[in-house]
Amino acid sequence: MAEHRTMQRGALLDAARSLLSEGGTEALTFPALAERTGLARSSVYEYFRSRAAVVEELCAVDFPVWAAEVENAMARAETPAGRVEAYVRSQLDLVGDRRHRAVVAISASELDAAAREKIRAAHGGLVTMIVEALAELGHEQPRLAAMMLQGVVDAAVRRIELGAAEEPGVIAETAVAMALRGVQG
């Protein structure tokens, strides 16, 4: 029985990833989850009390995997500048990934404060990884710089997700240039 519930929960999370990936948070509804999984809508409520709860669990499951990929990319870099570049590129490489789409959708305003706090804490771990590299590069305010760098990454992610005029590769190169050389280009 418990194994069956775990499988259904997994199927619901997978359906949620697809819905978020296809249509953003508006697409993530309990009727749509029920339809995708073949469960009754009332059954969906047995697993999750709200859309925010679905998103919160997706975050708990997907974010660590996603962060580990960023961390691994940084660990392979030889220099602090290489780690900064890996930090930017690896996040942008994950944009098309359904897990990432779910994580991005999570900034949705419908999340309650507790869920947003959990996500901020998880994101904090990602920012901490880059603070060290920025300090090694001699930055006087590495924590502040890390948060601003994440802002550049977030802007690039949004640009790629919107299907902006520029190719994703051009957006990535520009983000890396901003990370390593500021506005000098």
CSV table of C-alpha atoms in Angstrom, one decimal:
chain,number,residue,atom,x,y,z
A,1,MET,CA,0.0,0.0,0.0
A,2,ALA,CA,2.7,2.5,1.0
A,3,GLU,CA,4.7,1.6,-2.1
A,4,HIS,CA,1.6,2.2,-4.3
A,5,ARG,CA,1.1,5.6,-2.6
A,6,THR,CA,4.8,6.5,-3.3
A,7,MET,CA,4.3,5.6,-7.0
A,8,GLN,CA,1.2,7.7,-7.2
A,9,ARG,CA,2.9,10.6,-5.5
A,10,GLY,CA,5.8,10.3,-8.0
A,11,ALA,CA,3.3,10.2,-10.9
A,12,LEU,CA,1.6,13.4,-9.6
A,13,LEU,CA,5.0,15.2,-9.3
A,14,ASP,CA,6.0,14.1,-12.7
A,15,ALA,CA,2.7,15.3,-14.1
A,16,ALA,CA,3.2,18.6,-12.2
A,17,ARG,CA,6.6,19.0,-13.8
A,18,SER,CA,5.1,18.5,-17.3
A,19,LEU,CA,2.3,21.0,-16.7
A,20,LEU,CA,4.7,23.6,-15.3
A,21,SER,CA,7.0,23.1,-18.2
A,22,GLU,CA,4.2,23.4,-20.7
A,23,GLY,CA,2.2,26.2,-19.3
A,24,GLY,CA,3.7,27.7,-16.2
A,25,THR,CA,1.9,27.9,-12.9
A,26,GLU,CA,-1.5,28.6,-14.5
A,27,ALA,CA,-1.4,25.1,-16.1
A,28,LEU,CA,-0.8,23.4,-12.7
A,29,THR,CA,-4.4,22.7,-11.6
A,30,PHE,CA,-5.8,19.7,-9.7
A,31,PRO,CA,-8.2,18.8,-12.5
A,32,ALA,CA,-5.2,18.8,-14.9
A,33,LEU,CA,-3.1,16.7,-12.4
A,34,ALA,CA,-6.1,14.3,-12.1
A,35,GLU,CA,-6.4,14.0,-15.9
A,36,ARG,CA,-2.7,13.4,-16.5
A,37,THR,CA,-2.4,10.7,-13.8
A,38,GLY,CA,-5.8,9.1,-14.2
A,39,LEU,CA,-6.6,9.7,-10.6
A,40,ALA,CA,-9.9,11.1,-9.3
A,41,ARG,CA,-9.6,14.8,-8.4
A,42,SER,CA,-10.5,13.9,-4.8
A,43,SER,CA,-7.5,11.5,-4.8
A,44,VAL,CA,-5.2,14.4,-5.8
A,45,TYR,CA,-6.3,16.2,-2.6
A,46,GLU,CA,-5.3,13.1,-0.5
A,47,TYR,CA,-1.7,13.7,-1.6
A,48,PHE,CA,-1.6,17.5,-1.7
A,49,ARG,CA,-3.7,20.1,0.1
A,50,SER,CA,-3.0,22.9,-2.5
A,51,ARG,CA,-1.1,23.8,-5.6
A,52,ALA,CA,1.5,25.5,-3.4
A,53,ALA,CA,2.0,22.2,-1.6
A,54,VAL,CA,2.7,20.5,-5.0
A,55,VAL,CA,5.2,23.1,-5.9
A,56,GLU,CA,6.8,23.0,-2.5
A,57,GLU,CA,7.4,19.3,-2.7
A,58,LEU,CA,8.7,19.6,-6.3
A,59,CYS,CA,11.2,22.1,-4.9
A,60,ALA,CA,12.2,19.8,-2.1
A,61,VAL,CA,12.7,16.9,-4.6
A,62,ASP,CA,14.2,18.7,-7.6
A,63,PHE,CA,16.1,21.6,-6.2
A,64,PRO,CA,18.9,19.5,-4.5
A,65,VAL,CA,19.4,17.5,-7.7
A,66,TRP,CA,19.6,20.7,-9.8
A,67,ALA,CA,21.9,22.4,-7.3
A,68,ALA,CA,24.2,19.3,-7.3
A,69,GLU,CA,24.6,19.7,-11.0
A,70,VAL,CA,25.6,23.3,-10.6
A,71,GLU,CA,28.0,22.3,-7.8
A,72,ASN,CA,29.5,19.5,-9.9
A,73,ALA,CA,30.1,21.9,-12.8
A,74,MET,CA,31.8,24.3,-10.5
A,75,ALA,CA,34.0,21.6,-8.9
A,76,ARG,CA,35.3,20.6,-12.3
A,77,ALA,CA,36.6,24.2,-12.9
A,78,GLU,CA,40.3,24.9,-12.2
A,79,THR,CA,40.1,28.6,-11.3
A,80,PRO,CA,37.8,30.9,-9.4
A,81,ALA,CA,36.9,32.6,-12.7
A,82,GLY,CA,36.2,29.2,-14.1
A,83,ARG,CA,33.9,28.4,-11.2
A,84,VAL,CA,32.0,31.7,-11.7
A,85,GLU,CA,31.6,30.8,-15.4
A,86,ALA,CA,30.5,27.2,-14.6
A,87,TYR,CA,28.0,28.6,-12.1
A,88,VAL,CA,26.4,30.8,-14.7
A,89,ARG,CA,26.5,28.3,-17.6
A,90,SER,CA,25.3,25.3,-15.7
A,91,GLN,CA,22.2,27.1,-14.5
A,92,LEU,CA,21.5,28.4,-18.1
A,93,ASP,CA,22.1,24.9,-19.5
A,94,LEU,CA,19.4,23.5,-17.2
A,95,VAL,CA,16.7,26.0,-18.4
A,96,GLY,CA,15.1,23.5,-20.8
A,97,ASP,CA,15.1,20.8,-18.1
A,98,ARG,CA,11.6,20.1,-16.7
A,99,ARG,CA,13.0,20.0,-13.2
A,100,HIS,CA,14.4,23.5,-13.7
A,101,ARG,CA,11.1,24.8,-15.2
A,102,ALA,CA,9.4,23.6,-12.0
A,103,VAL,CA,12.0,25.4,-9.8
A,104,VAL,CA,11.6,28.6,-11.9
A,105,ALA,CA,7.8,28.4,-11.7
A,106,ILE,CA,8.2,28.3,-7.9
A,107,SER,CA,8.8,32.0,-7.6
A,108,ALA,CA,5.0,32.1,-8.2
A,109,SER,CA,3.2,34.5,-5.9
A,110,GLU,CA,0.6,31.9,-4.8
A,111,LEU,CA,3.2,30.2,-2.6
A,112,ASP,CA,2.8,30.9,1.0
A,113,ALA,CA,5.5,32.6,3.1
A,114,ALA,CA,6.7,29.3,4.6
A,115,ALA,CA,7.2,27.7,1.1
A,116,ARG,CA,8.9,30.8,-0.2
A,117,GLU,CA,11.2,30.8,2.8
A,118,LYS,CA,12.2,27.1,2.2
A,119,ILE,CA,13.0,28.0,-1.5
A,120,ARG,CA,15.0,31.0,-0.4
A,121,ALA,CA,17.0,28.9,1.9
A,122,ALA,CA,17.7,26.3,-0.8
A,123,HIS,CA,18.7,29.1,-3.2
A,124,GLY,CA,20.9,30.4,-0.4
A,125,GLY,CA,22.9,27.2,-0.7
A,126,LEU,CA,23.5,27.9,-4.3
A,127,VAL,CA,24.6,31.5,-3.7
A,128,THR,CA,27.0,30.3,-0.9
A,129,MET,CA,28.8,28.2,-3.5
A,130,ILE,CA,29.7,31.2,-5.5
A,131,VAL,CA,30.6,33.5,-2.6
A,132,GLU,CA,33.8,31.6,-2.1
A,133,ALA,CA,34.9,31.9,-5.7
A,134,LEU,CA,34.1,35.7,-5.7
A,135,ALA,CA,36.1,36.1,-2.5
A,136,GLU,CA,39.1,34.2,-4.2
A,137,LEU,CA,38.8,36.7,-7.1
A,138,GLY,CA,39.4,39.4,-4.6
A,139,HIS,CA,35.9,40.8,-4.4
A,140,GLU,CA,35.4,43.1,-1.4
A,141,GLN,CA,31.7,42.3,-1.0
A,142,PRO,CA,31.5,38.7,-2.2
A,143,ARG,CA,28.1,37.9,-0.6
A,144,LEU,CA,26.5,41.0,-2.2
A,145,ALA,CA,28.2,40.3,-5.5
A,146,ALA,CA,26.9,36.7,-5.4
A,147,MET,CA,23.3,37.9,-5.0
A,148,MET,CA,23.7,40.4,-7.8
A,149,LEU,CA,25.3,37.7,-10.0
A,150,GLN,CA,22.3,35.5,-9.3
A,151,GLY,CA,20.2,38.4,-10.5
A,152,VAL,CA,22.1,38.3,-13.8
A,153,VAL,CA,21.5,34.6,-14.0
A,154,ASP,CA,17.8,34.9,-13.2
A,155,ALA,CA,17.4,37.6,-15.9
A,156,ALA,CA,19.1,35.4,-18.4
A,157,VAL,CA,16.9,32.4,-17.5
A,158,ARG,CA,13.8,34.6,-18.0
A,159,ARG,CA,15.1,35.8,-21.3
A,160,ILE,CA,15.7,32.2,-22.5
A,161,GLU,CA,12.3,31.0,-21.2
A,162,LEU,CA,10.5,33.9,-22.9
A,163,GLY,CA,12.0,32.7,-26.2
A,164,ALA,CA,13.6,36.2,-26.6
A,165,ALA,CA,14.9,37.4,-30.0
A,166,GLU,CA,18.5,36.3,-29.1
A,167,GLU,CA,19.6,32.7,-29.3
A,168,PRO,CA,20.1,31.0,-25.9
A,169,GLY,CA,23.8,30.7,-26.6
A,170,VAL,CA,24.1,34.5,-27.1
A,171,ILE,CA,22.2,35.1,-23.9
A,172,ALA,CA,24.5,32.7,-22.0
A,173,GLU,CA,27.7,34.3,-23.5
A,174,THR,CA,26.4,37.8,-22.5
A,175,ALA,CA,25.6,36.5,-18.9
A,176,VAL,CA,29.1,35.0,-18.6
A,177,ALA,CA,30.7,38.2,-19.8
A,178,MET,CA,28.6,40.2,-17.3
A,179,ALA,CA,29.7,37.8,-14.5
A,180,LEU,CA,33.3,38.0,-15.4
A,181,ARG,CA,33.8,41.5,-16.7
A,182,GLY,CA,30.8,43.5,-15.5
A,183,VAL,CA,29.5,46.0,-18.0
A,184,GLN,CA,32.9,46.3,-19.8
A,185,GLY,CA,31.6,43.8,-22.4
